[in-house]
Coordinates of C-alpha atoms in Angstrom, one line a residue:
Chain T
X1165 CA -55.0 -8.7 -19.7
X1166 CA -52.0 -6.5 -20.3
X1167 CA -51.7 -4.0 -17.4
X1168 CA -48.5 -2.1 -17.3
X1169 CA -47.5 0.3 -14.8
X1170 CA -50.2 2.8 -15.9
X1171 CA -53.1 3.4 -13.7
X1172 CA -56.3 1.4 -14.4
X1173 CA -59.8 2.0 -13.2
X1174 CA -60.9 -0.8 -11.1
X1175 CA -63.4 -1.8 -8.4
X1176 CA -61.8 -2.5 -5.0
X1177 CA -62.9 -6.1 -5.1
X1178 CA -61.2 -6.6 -8.4
X1179 CA -58.1 -4.8 -7.2
X1180 CA -57.9 -7.5 -4.5
X1181 CA -58.3 -10.2 -7.0
X1182 CA -55.7 -8.9 -9.5
X1183 CA -53.2 -7.9 -6.8
X1184 CA -53.5 -11.4 -5.4
X1185 CA -52.7 -13.0 -8.7
X1186 CA -49.8 -10.5 -9.1
X1187 CA -48.5 -11.4 -5.7
X1188 CA -48.2 -15.1 -6.7
X1189 CA -51.6 -16.4 -5.4
X1190 CA -52.4 -19.4 -7.3
X1191 CA -55.2 -20.9 -5.4
X1192 CA -58.5 -19.5 -4.5
X1193 CA -61.5 -21.3 -2.9
X1194 CA -64.5 -19.3 -2.0
X1195 CA -68.3 -18.9 -1.8
X1196 CA -70.5 -16.0 -3.2
X1197 CA -71.7 -13.4 -0.7
X1198 CA -72.4 -9.8 -1.4
X1199 CA -70.4 -7.6 -1.4
X1200 CA -67.4 -9.7 -2.1
X1201 CA -68.7 -11.9 -5.0
X1202 CA -66.7 -9.9 -7.6
X1203 CA -63.6 -11.5 -6.2
X1204 CA -64.8 -14.9 -7.1
X1205 CA -66.2 -13.7 -10.5
X1206 CA -62.8 -12.2 -11.4
X1207 CA -60.7 -15.1 -10.2
X1208 CA -63.1 -17.6 -11.9
X1209 CA -61.4 -16.6 -15.3
X1210 CA -58.3 -15.0 -14.1
X1211 CA -56.9 -18.0 -12.2
X1212 CA -57.2 -20.4 -15.2
X1213 CA -55.5 -17.6 -17.3
X1214 CA -52.3 -17.9 -15.1
X1215 CA -52.4 -21.8 -14.6
X1216 CA -54.0 -21.3 -11.0
X1217 CA -56.8 -22.9 -9.3
X1218 CA -60.2 -21.4 -8.6
X1219 CA -62.7 -23.5 -6.8
X1220 CA -66.4 -22.2 -6.1
X1221 CA -66.8 -24.2 -2.9
X1222 CA -69.9 -25.6 -1.2
X1223 CA -69.5 -23.3 1.7
X1224 CA -67.0 -20.9 3.3
X1225 CA -66.1 -23.8 5.5
X1226 CA -65.0 -25.7 2.6
X1227 CA -63.2 -22.8 1.1
X1228 CA -60.9 -22.2 4.1
X1229 CA -60.3 -26.0 4.3
X1230 CA -59.1 -26.0 0.8
X1231 CA -56.9 -23.0 1.5
X1232 CA -55.5 -24.9 4.5
X1233 CA -54.6 -27.8 2.2
X1234 CA -53.1 -25.6 -0.6
X1235 CA -51.1 -23.5 1.9
X1236 CA -49.8 -26.8 3.5
X1237 CA -48.5 -27.5 0.0
X1238 CA -46.5 -24.3 -0.3
X1239 CA -49.1 -22.3 -2.3
X1240 CA -49.9 -18.7 -1.9
X1241 CA -53.6 -19.2 -1.2
X1242 CA -56.6 -17.0 -0.4
X1243 CA -60.3 -16.9 0.3
X1244 CA -62.7 -14.1 0.9
X1245 CA -66.0 -13.5 2.4
X1246 CA -68.2 -11.0 4.4
X1247 CA -70.5 -11.0 7.3
X1248 CA -72.1 -14.3 8.1
X1249 CA -69.7 -16.1 5.7
X1250 CA -66.7 -14.5 7.5
X1251 CA -68.1 -16.0 10.8
X1252 CA -68.0 -19.4 9.1
X1253 CA -64.2 -19.2 8.3
X1254 CA -63.1 -18.8 12.0
X1255 CA -62.5 -22.6 12.7
X1256 CA -60.3 -22.9 9.8
X1257 CA -58.4 -19.7 10.4
X1258 CA -57.6 -21.1 13.9
X1259 CA -56.3 -24.3 12.5
X1260 CA -54.2 -22.6 9.9
X1261 CA -52.8 -20.3 12.6
X1262 CA -52.1 -23.1 15.0
X1263 CA -50.3 -25.1 12.2
X1264 CA -48.3 -21.9 11.3
X1265 CA -49.2 -21.8 7.8
X1266 CA -49.5 -18.6 5.6
X1267 CA -52.7 -17.5 3.8
X1268 CA -54.7 -14.4 3.1
X1269 CA -58.3 -13.9 3.9
X1270 CA -60.2 -10.8 2.5
X1271 CA -63.1 -9.7 4.8
X1272 CA -65.3 -7.3 2.9
X1273 CA -67.5 -5.9 5.8
X1274 CA -71.1 -5.4 5.5
X1275 CA -73.2 -4.2 8.3
X1276 CA -75.1 -6.0 10.9
X1277 CA -75.4 -9.2 12.9
X1278 CA -77.4 -12.3 11.8
X1279 CA -78.0 -11.9 8.2
X1280 CA -77.4 -8.2 8.4
X1281 CA -77.5 -6.3 5.2
X1282 CA -75.1 -5.8 2.2
X1283 CA -74.3 -2.1 2.8
X1284 CA -71.2 -0.8 4.2
X1285 CA -70.3 -1.4 7.8
X1286 CA -67.3 -1.8 10.2
X1287 CA -69.0 -3.9 12.8
X1288 CA -66.7 -6.9 12.4
X1289 CA -63.7 -5.2 13.9
X1290 CA -63.6 -7.2 17.1
X1291 CA -64.2 -10.4 15.2
X1292 CA -61.5 -9.7 12.7
X1293 CA -58.9 -8.1 14.9
X1294 CA -59.3 -10.1 18.2
X1295 CA -59.1 -13.5 16.7
X1296 CA -62.7 -14.7 15.9
X1297 CA -61.8 -18.2 16.2
X1298 CA -60.9 -20.4 19.3
X1299 CA -57.6 -20.4 21.0
X1300 CA -54.4 -18.5 21.5
X1301 CA -53.6 -16.9 18.3
X1302 CA -53.7 -13.5 16.3
X1303 CA -54.1 -12.7 12.6
X1304 CA -52.3 -9.7 11.1
X1305 CA -55.1 -7.3 9.9
X1306 CA -54.7 -4.6 7.3
X1307 CA -57.2 -1.9 6.5
X1308 CA -56.7 -0.1 3.3
X1309 CA -58.7 3.2 2.6
X1310 CA -58.5 3.3 -1.2
X1311 CA -58.5 1.1 -4.1
X1312 CA -54.8 1.9 -4.6
X1313 CA -54.0 0.9 -1.0
X1314 CA -56.1 -2.2 -1.3
X1315 CA -54.1 -3.4 -4.1
X1316 CA -50.8 -2.6 -2.2
X1317 CA -51.9 -4.1 1.0
X1318 CA -53.1 -7.3 -0.8
X1319 CA -49.5 -7.9 -2.0
X1320 CA -48.1 -6.9 1.4
X1321 CA -50.5 -9.5 3.1
X1322 CA -49.0 -12.3 1.2
X1323 CA -45.5 -11.3 2.1
X1324 CA -46.2 -10.9 5.8
X1325 CA -48.2 -14.1 5.8
X1326 CA -45.1 -15.9 4.8
X1327 CA -42.6 -14.0 7.0
X1328 CA -44.6 -14.7 10.0
X1329 CA -46.1 -18.0 8.9
X1330 CA -49.5 -16.9 10.1
X1331 CA -52.9 -16.0 8.4
X1332 CA -53.3 -12.4 7.3
X1333 CA -56.6 -10.6 6.9
X1334 CA -57.3 -7.8 4.5
X1335 CA -60.2 -5.9 6.0
X1336 CA -62.2 -3.7 3.7
X1337 CA -66.0 -2.9 3.3
X1338 CA -68.8 -2.8 1.0
X1339 CA -68.0 0.7 -0.2
X1340 CA -64.3 0.2 -0.8
X1341 CA -64.9 -3.1 -2.6
X1342 CA -67.7 -1.7 -4.8
X1343 CA -66.3 1.8 -5.7
X1344 CA -64.0 2.3 -8.7
X1345 CA -60.8 4.3 -8.6
X1346 CA -57.7 4.5 -10.5
X1347 CA -54.9 2.3 -9.1
X1348 CA -51.4 1.2 -10.2
X1349 CA -51.4 -2.4 -9.8
X1350 CA -48.1 -4.3 -8.5
X1351 CA -45.9 -6.0 -11.1
X1352 CA -46.4 -9.7 -11.6
X1353 CA -44.3 -11.7 -9.1
X1354 CA -43.6 -15.3 -9.3
X1355 CA -44.1 -17.8 -6.4
X1356 CA -42.4 -21.3 -6.3
X1357 CA -44.6 -23.6 -4.1
X1358 CA -41.6 -25.8 -3.7
X1359 CA -39.4 -23.3 -2.0
X1360 CA -41.1 -22.7 1.4
X1361 CA -39.7 -25.0 4.1
X1362 CA -43.2 -26.1 5.1
X1363 CA -44.3 -27.1 1.6
X1364 CA -45.7 -30.7 1.6
X1365 CA -44.7 -32.5 -1.8
X1366 CA -44.3 -36.2 -0.4
X1367 CA -41.6 -37.2 1.9
X1368 CA -39.6 -38.7 -1.0
X1369 CA -36.5 -40.5 0.4
X1370 CA -36.4 -38.1 3.5
X1371 CA -38.5 -37.8 6.6
X1372 CA -42.2 -36.8 6.5
X1373 CA -43.6 -33.4 7.5
X1374 CA -46.9 -33.0 9.3
X1375 CA -49.1 -29.9 9.7
X1376 CA -50.9 -29.8 12.8
X1377 CA -51.0 -27.5 15.9
X1378 CA -47.3 -26.7 16.5
X1379 CA -48.1 -26.9 20.3
X1380 CA -47.8 -30.7 20.0
X1381 CA -44.2 -30.7 19.0
X1382 CA -42.7 -27.7 20.7
X1383 CA -40.9 -28.1 24.0
X1384 CA -41.4 -24.5 25.1
X1385 CA -44.6 -23.6 23.2
X1386 CA -45.9 -21.2 25.8
X1387 CA -42.9 -18.8 25.5
X1388 CA -42.6 -19.3 21.9
X1389 CA -46.1 -18.3 21.1
X1390 CA -46.0 -15.4 23.3
X1391 CA -42.8 -14.1 21.8
X1392 CA -44.1 -14.7 18.2
X1393 CA -46.9 -12.2 18.7
X1394 CA -44.9 -9.8 20.8
X1395 CA -42.5 -9.6 18.0
X1396 CA -45.3 -8.9 15.5
X1397 CA -46.7 -6.2 17.8
X1398 CA -43.3 -4.5 17.9
X1399 CA -42.4 -4.6 14.3
X1400 CA -45.5 -4.5 12.2
X1401 CA -47.4 -1.4 13.4
X1402 CA -48.6 0.6 10.5
X1403 CA -50.5 4.0 10.4
X1404 CA -50.7 7.4 8.9
X1405 CA -50.8 10.6 11.1
X1406 CA -52.4 13.7 9.6
X1407 CA -51.9 17.1 11.3
X1408 CA -51.5 15.5 14.8
X1409 CA -48.6 17.5 16.1
X1410 CA -50.5 20.6 17.4
X1411 CA -53.9 19.0 17.5
X1412 CA -56.5 19.8 20.2
X1413 CA -58.6 16.7 19.0
X1414 CA -57.4 13.8 17.1
X1415 CA -59.8 11.7 15.1
X1416 CA -59.1 8.0 14.9
X1417 CA -60.6 5.9 12.0
X1418 CA -59.6 3.3 9.4
X1419 CA -60.8 2.4 5.9
X1420 CA -63.5 4.2 4.2
X1421 CA -64.4 6.2 7.6
X1422 CA -60.9 7.7 7.4
X1423 CA -61.7 9.2 4.0
X1424 CA -64.5 11.1 5.6
X1425 CA -62.3 12.1 8.5
X1426 CA -59.5 13.5 6.2
X1427 CA -62.0 15.8 4.9
X1428 CA -63.4 16.7 8.2
X1429 CA -59.7 17.5 9.4
X1430 CA -59.3 19.9 6.3
X1431 CA -62.4 21.8 6.9
X1432 CA -61.9 22.0 10.6
X1433 CA -58.4 23.5 10.1
X1434 CA -60.0 25.9 7.6
X1435 CA -62.4 26.9 10.4
X1436 CA -59.4 27.5 12.9
X1437 CA -59.9 24.3 14.8
X1438 CA -56.9 22.2 15.4
X1439 CA -58.0 18.8 14.4
X1440 CA -55.7 15.8 13.5
X1441 CA -56.2 12.2 12.4
X1442 CA -54.5 8.8 13.1
X1443 CA -55.5 6.2 10.5
X1444 CA -54.5 2.8 11.7
X1445 CA -53.4 0.7 8.6
X1446 CA -52.5 -2.3 10.7
X1447 CA -55.5 -3.1 13.1
X1448 CA -53.5 -6.1 14.6
X1449 CA -51.1 -5.1 15.6
X1450 CA -53.0 -1.9 16.7
X1451 CA -50.6 1.0 16.1
X1452 CA -50.1 2.0 19.8
X1453 CA -46.9 3.7 19.0
X1454 CA -48.9 6.4 17.1
X1455 CA -50.4 7.4 20.4
X1456 CA -47.2 7.8 22.3
X1457 CA -46.6 11.3 23.6
X1458 CA -49.9 12.6 22.3
X1459 CA -52.2 14.3 24.6
X1460 CA -54.7 16.4 22.7
X1461 CA -56.5 19.0 25.0
X1462 CA -60.1 17.7 23.9
X1463 CA -59.1 14.1 23.7
X1464 CA -59.9 11.6 20.9
X1465 CA -62.8 10.9 18.6
X1466 CA -63.0 7.3 17.2
X1467 CA -65.2 7.2 14.1
X1468 CA -66.3 3.8 13.0
X1469 CA -69.4 2.3 11.4
X1470 CA -70.6 0.3 14.3
X1471 CA -73.0 1.5 17.1
X1472 CA -71.3 -0.5 19.9
X1473 CA -68.0 1.2 19.9
X1474 CA -65.3 -1.3 19.1
X1475 CA -62.0 0.2 17.9
X1476 CA -62.6 3.1 20.5
X1477 CA -61.7 0.5 23.1
X1478 CA -58.3 0.0 21.5
X1479 CA -57.8 3.8 21.3
X1480 CA -58.6 4.1 25.1
X1481 CA -56.0 1.4 25.8
X1482 CA -53.3 3.1 23.5
X1483 CA -54.0 6.3 25.6
X1484 CA -53.3 4.3 28.7
X1485 CA -57.0 4.8 29.7
X1486 CA -55.8 8.3 30.9
X1487 CA -57.6 10.4 28.2
X1488 CA -61.0 11.2 27.0
X1489 CA -62.1 8.9 24.1
X1490 CA -65.4 9.9 22.2
X1491 CA -67.0 7.9 19.6
X1492 CA -69.1 8.5 16.5
X1493 CA -70.8 5.4 15.2
X1494 CA -72.9 4.4 12.5
X1495 CA -75.2 1.4 11.8
X1496 CA -78.3 1.2 9.8
X1497 CA -77.9 5.0 9.1
X1498 CA -74.4 6.0 8.6
X1499 CA -72.5 9.3 8.9
X1500 CA -71.1 11.7 6.5
X1501 CA -68.6 14.5 6.8
X1502 CA -71.0 16.9 8.2
X1503 CA -72.0 14.4 10.9
X1504 CA -68.2 14.1 11.8
X1505 CA -67.8 18.0 11.9
X1506 CA -71.0 18.2 14.1
X1507 CA -69.4 15.8 16.6
X1508 CA -66.1 17.8 16.4
X1509 CA -68.2 21.0 17.3
X1510 CA -69.8 19.3 20.2
X1511 CA -66.6 18.1 21.6
X1512 CA -65.0 21.5 21.3
X1513 CA -68.0 23.1 23.0
X1514 CA -68.0 20.3 25.7
X1515 CA -71.5 19.1 24.7
X1516 CA -70.6 15.5 23.9
X1517 CA -70.1 12.7 26.4
X1518 CA -67.0 10.5 26.2
X1519 CA -67.3 6.7 25.7
X1520 CA -64.1 6.2 27.8
X1521 CA -63.5 8.8 30.3
X1522 CA -60.5 9.7 32.5
Chain H
X701 CA -41.8 -65.8 13.9
X702 CA -40.8 -63.0 11.7
X703 CA -42.6 -59.7 12.4
X704 CA -42.3 -57.1 9.7
X705 CA -44.3 -54.0 9.2
X706 CA -44.3 -51.2 6.6
X707 CA -41.8 -48.5 7.4
X708 CA -44.4 -45.8 7.2
X709 CA -45.9 -47.2 10.4
X710 CA -42.9 -45.8 12.3
X711 CA -44.5 -46.1 15.7
X712 CA -47.0 -48.6 17.3
X713 CA -50.6 -47.4 16.8
X714 CA -52.5 -46.0 19.7
X715 CA -56.0 -47.6 19.2
X716 CA -57.8 -49.7 21.6
X717 CA -57.2 -53.6 21.7
X718 CA -59.4 -55.2 19.0
X719 CA -60.0 -51.9 17.0
X720 CA -60.0 -52.1 13.3
X721 CA -58.3 -48.8 12.6
X722 CA -54.8 -50.4 13.1
X723 CA -55.5 -53.0 10.3
X724 CA -56.8 -50.2 8.0
X725 CA -53.8 -48.1 8.7
X726 CA -51.5 -51.1 7.7
X727 CA -53.4 -52.0 4.6
X728 CA -53.0 -48.4 3.4
X729 CA -49.4 -48.3 4.4
X730 CA -48.7 -51.7 2.5
X731 CA -50.4 -50.4 -0.6
X732 CA -48.5 -47.1 -0.6
X733 CA -45.2 -48.8 -0.1
X734 CA -45.8 -51.6 -2.6
X735 CA -46.7 -49.0 -5.3
X736 CA -44.0 -46.5 -4.3
X737 CA -46.7 -43.9 -3.8
X738 CA -45.5 -43.4 -0.1
X739 CA -42.8 -41.1 -1.4
X740 CA -45.3 -38.7 -3.0
X741 CA -48.3 -39.3 -0.5
X742 CA -50.2 -36.4 1.1
X743 CA -52.7 -37.3 3.8
X744 CA -55.6 -35.3 5.3
X745 CA -56.3 -36.9 8.7
X746 CA -59.7 -36.5 10.3
X747 CA -60.6 -35.6 13.8
X748 CA -61.6 -38.5 16.0
X749 CA -59.6 -41.8 16.4
X750 CA -58.0 -40.9 13.0
X751 CA -56.2 -38.0 14.6
X752 CA -53.9 -40.5 16.1
X753 CA -52.4 -41.1 12.7
X754 CA -50.1 -37.9 12.5
X755 CA -48.2 -39.6 15.5
X756 CA -47.7 -43.0 13.9
X757 CA -48.3 -42.8 10.1
X758 CA -45.2 -41.4 8.4
X759 CA -46.3 -39.6 5.3
X760 CA -46.6 -35.9 4.6
X761 CA -49.9 -34.9 6.2
X762 CA -52.2 -32.3 7.5
X763 CA -54.5 -32.6 10.6
X764 CA -57.8 -31.5 9.0
X765 CA -60.5 -29.7 11.1
X766 CA -63.4 -31.9 12.1
X767 CA -65.4 -33.1 9.0
X768 CA -63.2 -31.2 6.6
X769 CA -60.6 -33.7 5.5
X770 CA -62.0 -34.2 2.1
X771 CA -61.9 -30.4 1.4
X772 CA -58.4 -30.1 2.8
X773 CA -57.4 -33.1 0.5
X774 CA -58.9 -31.3 -2.4
X775 CA -56.9 -28.2 -1.7
X776 CA -53.8 -30.4 -1.7
X777 CA -54.6 -32.4 -4.8
X778 CA -55.5 -29.4 -6.8
X779 CA -52.1 -27.7 -5.7
X780 CA -50.0 -30.8 -6.2
X781 CA -51.7 -33.0 -8.9
X782 CA -48.5 -35.1 -9.1
X783 CA -49.0 -36.3 -5.6
X784 CA -51.2 -39.2 -4.2
X785 CA -53.7 -37.5 -2.0
X786 CA -56.0 -39.3 0.5
X787 CA -58.3 -38.4 3.2
X788 CA -58.8 -40.8 6.3
X789 CA -62.0 -40.3 8.2
X790 CA -64.3 -41.9 10.6
X791 CA -68.2 -41.9 10.5
X792 CA -68.9 -39.1 12.9
X793 CA -66.3 -36.9 11.0
X794 CA -67.2 -37.8 7.3
X795 CA -71.0 -38.4 7.6
X796 CA -72.2 -36.1 10.5
X797 CA -70.3 -32.8 10.6
X798 CA -68.6 -33.4 7.4
X799 CA -71.3 -34.7 5.1
X800 CA -71.2 -31.6 2.9
X801 CA -67.5 -31.8 2.3
X802 CA -67.5 -35.5 1.7
X803 CA -70.5 -35.4 -0.8
X804 CA -69.1 -32.3 -2.7
X805 CA -65.7 -33.9 -3.1
X806 CA -67.7 -36.8 -4.7
X807 CA -69.9 -34.6 -6.7
X808 CA -67.0 -32.7 -8.2
X809 CA -65.4 -36.1 -8.9
X810 CA -62.2 -34.8 -7.2
X811 CA -59.2 -37.0 -8.1
X812 CA -58.6 -37.9 -4.5
X813 CA -58.9 -41.2 -2.5
X814 CA -61.1 -41.3 0.7
X815 CA -60.8 -44.1 3.1
X816 CA -63.7 -44.1 5.4
X817 CA -63.9 -46.2 8.6
X818 CA -67.5 -47.1 9.7
X819 CA -67.5 -48.4 13.3
X820 CA -71.1 -47.3 14.0
X821 CA -70.3 -44.7 16.7
X822 CA -68.3 -41.7 17.7
X823 CA -65.3 -43.7 19.1
X824 CA -62.8 -41.0 20.2
X825 CA -65.4 -39.2 22.4
X826 CA -66.7 -42.3 24.1
X827 CA -69.2 -44.1 21.9
X828 CA -72.0 -41.7 21.1
X829 CA -74.5 -42.2 18.1
X830 CA -73.1 -41.7 14.7
X831 CA -75.1 -41.4 11.4
X832 CA -73.9 -45.2 10.8
X833 CA -75.4 -46.4 14.1
X834 CA -77.8 -49.3 13.5
X835 CA -81.4 -49.0 14.4
X836 CA -81.9 -50.2 18.0
X837 CA -78.1 -49.9 18.8
X838 CA -77.4 -48.8 22.2
X839 CA -74.8 -45.9 22.4
X840 CA -74.2 -43.4 25.2
X841 CA -76.5 -40.9 23.5
X842 CA -79.1 -43.5 22.4
X843 CA -79.4 -45.4 25.8
X844 CA -82.7 -46.9 24.6
X845 CA -81.3 -48.0 21.3
X846 CA -81.2 -45.7 18.1
X847 CA -84.8 -44.8 17.2
X848 CA -85.2 -44.1 13.5
X849 CA -88.3 -42.3 14.1
X850 CA -86.5 -39.5 15.8
X851 CA -82.9 -39.9 14.6
X852 CA -83.2 -41.2 11.1
X853 CA -82.1 -44.4 9.6
X854 CA -78.4 -45.5 9.4
X855 CA -76.8 -43.6 6.6
X856 CA -75.6 -45.5 3.5
X857 CA -73.3 -43.0 1.9
X858 CA -72.2 -45.2 -0.9
X859 CA -75.9 -45.4 -2.1
X860 CA -75.8 -41.5 -2.1
X861 CA -72.5 -41.4 -4.0
X862 CA -73.9 -43.8 -6.7
X863 CA -76.1 -41.0 -7.8
X864 CA -73.1 -38.9 -9.0
X865 CA -70.3 -39.6 -11.3
X866 CA -67.3 -40.9 -9.4
X867 CA -64.6 -43.4 -10.4
X868 CA -64.7 -46.0 -7.6
X869 CA -66.9 -47.0 -4.6
X870 CA -66.5 -50.1 -2.5
X871 CA -67.2 -51.5 1.0
X872 CA -65.1 -53.9 2.8
X873 CA -64.8 -55.6 6.2
X874 CA -62.0 -56.9 8.5
X875 CA -63.9 -59.9 9.8
X876 CA -61.3 -62.6 8.7
X877 CA -58.1 -62.8 6.6
X878 CA -60.1 -63.3 3.4
X879 CA -62.3 -60.2 4.2
X880 CA -59.0 -58.3 5.0
X881 CA -57.5 -59.2 1.7
X882 CA -60.5 -58.4 -0.2
X883 CA -60.5 -54.9 1.5
X884 CA -56.9 -54.4 0.8
X885 CA -57.8 -55.0 -3.0
X886 CA -60.4 -52.3 -2.7
X887 CA -58.2 -49.8 -1.1
X888 CA -55.5 -50.6 -3.8
X889 CA -58.1 -50.0 -6.6
X890 CA -59.0 -46.7 -5.0
X891 CA -55.5 -45.5 -5.1
X892 CA -55.2 -47.0 -8.7
X893 CA -58.2 -44.8 -9.7
X894 CA -56.3 -41.7 -8.5
X895 CA -53.1 -42.8 -10.3
X896 CA -54.9 -43.1 -13.6
X897 CA -56.8 -39.9 -13.0
X898 CA -60.0 -41.6 -13.2
X899 CA -61.6 -39.4 -10.5
X900 CA -63.0 -39.8 -7.1
X901 CA -62.6 -43.1 -5.0
X902 CA -64.1 -43.9 -1.8
X903 CA -63.7 -47.0 0.2
X904 CA -65.8 -47.8 3.3
X905 CA -64.4 -50.2 5.9
X906 CA -66.7 -51.8 8.3
X907 CA -64.5 -51.8 11.6
X908 CA -64.9 -53.2 15.1
X909 CA -65.1 -50.9 18.1
X910 CA -65.1 -53.6 21.0
X911 CA -64.4 -50.8 23.5
X912 CA -67.6 -48.8 22.9
X913 CA -69.7 -51.6 21.6
X914 CA -68.7 -53.5 25.0
X915 CA -68.1 -56.7 23.2
X916 CA -65.0 -58.8 23.0
X917 CA -62.8 -58.4 19.9
X918 CA -64.1 -61.8 18.5
X919 CA -67.7 -61.1 19.3
X920 CA -67.3 -57.7 17.6
X921 CA -66.1 -59.5 14.3
X922 CA -69.1 -61.9 14.6
X923 CA -71.5 -58.9 15.0
X924 CA -70.3 -57.3 11.9
X925 CA -70.6 -60.5 9.8
X926 CA -74.1 -61.3 11.1
X927 CA -75.6 -57.9 11.8
X928 CA -73.7 -55.0 10.4
X929 CA -73.1 -56.5 6.9
X930 CA -77.0 -56.9 6.3
X931 CA -77.4 -53.1 6.7
X932 CA -74.1 -52.2 4.9
X933 CA -73.6 -54.8 2.2
X934 CA -70.0 -55.5 1.0
X935 CA -68.7 -55.3 -2.5
X936 CA -67.7 -52.7 -5.3
X937 CA -70.5 -50.3 -6.3
X938 CA -68.8 -48.1 -8.8
X939 CA -65.8 -49.0 -11.2
X940 CA -64.4 -46.6 -13.7
X941 CA -63.1 -49.6 -15.7
X942 CA -66.8 -50.9 -16.1
X943 CA -68.1 -47.6 -17.6
X944 CA -65.8 -47.8 -20.7

């Protein structure tokens, strides 16, 4: 492979895989599940090419456990999954967070509970953003809306995982992982697993290191863990605001849904309706700062592919529970730009009921 | 009397009186120090009584999730092939919740060493039935004695592992000094297999649990020689050197 700086046409899933390699990831353990299997397929040949390790594991549980072991040894390590498989990762993610080790998990959302189905969905927002495992932890969560941003945020995920010594989840979906777009991939960067302070390599003539929950060895763990995540919430909010300054209605959407909403904003503006969009890029921490001082006359419309409004709750909280929040959901059937425009029309003509009222 | 112990065991162990874990810990510590491997040892400690070890056993280590120590060890070994990587697990951990990870490490012939302590019950949680519990054995969840008709027969995992290509399999006991010496030689060979990159090595140790068995320590040892060893025979069951 000889990618230079030029753009290449890639599937989103492959962009995650290649960007991970370029970010210095040299360990991947995972299990096939649609729509993320392309990550395994890509890394099955790409990891050996760069001297890394690829393991097709017996389960997602084994995959995250191997990532735990590799991360403990200073490696940049990753696993990926979707739907039911992502549920199986939660115990391991909790252990890795409790031990304060870095790793990256790609969650390629499909729709539905139980077996669900392999098509696009955003119904794993709460599980991903509100710590799906047990205990007192959070994971940073990044939600790209294009193949380019998928590559960029994959690289950022590895950096932030190490900066905060915490798992980072890259949250995309079936459509972003399956569609092809041109993307400029990051330059290859090296990673020396001997450098991180936490890297196990044998105690040598020194003292031994142990990786277990840091609560066992910290005098003031309670204050420490609260401040750790407060700091992340202050410093790591990311979002994009589009035409929000004079907006009468602001849409809120992440990932693929935000692509539709961008188009809806453009069409609405062309029709004389002042509509804007806030696109959260970090979902944890949720970009509350984006909502400061905004008070659109008609309120907020959260557009997400889940029928039981999930992110809408975070929008309501970001607005201090003092503004009208509407939702537009999708499930087995999903919305398109016209559906979003229809909802906007309903809100402007006061025909739609809010999900969170004043 | 001179009392010396391996430096790795930097604190007294926390096991119940008469428990076999302390002896197994010591055998591993002696072997690692005698070979110099202690300086490059990485351990994945299981959940259960094994999870005392990060507090007393001074090598670089990870506290694995329940049942996942073999997979964590695989992640470590593949990241640091130059290190000596071992998993230390009990029977509930390795054979109940973790049977998949245990077997798949063997099936892939991962170049790791697994030390498996079989004391016939879930010790840490108060003596519930384990996959290794003998037929008829009374535990807190088999108060009428283990009934194979509804709970299956005691699991002999070494017999399962013999069906796949691994470097070394052995089962030892701790019933007297001769048995302890023999078990130490098995554990030593299991680390030798890794050192020579022969592949996966697994040593099962029949270990007393007087607290949960409600026996004296001495009676527990007699019980192992007279009853447990008939179900779980001692010896070496796979040896990479014999294959060549």
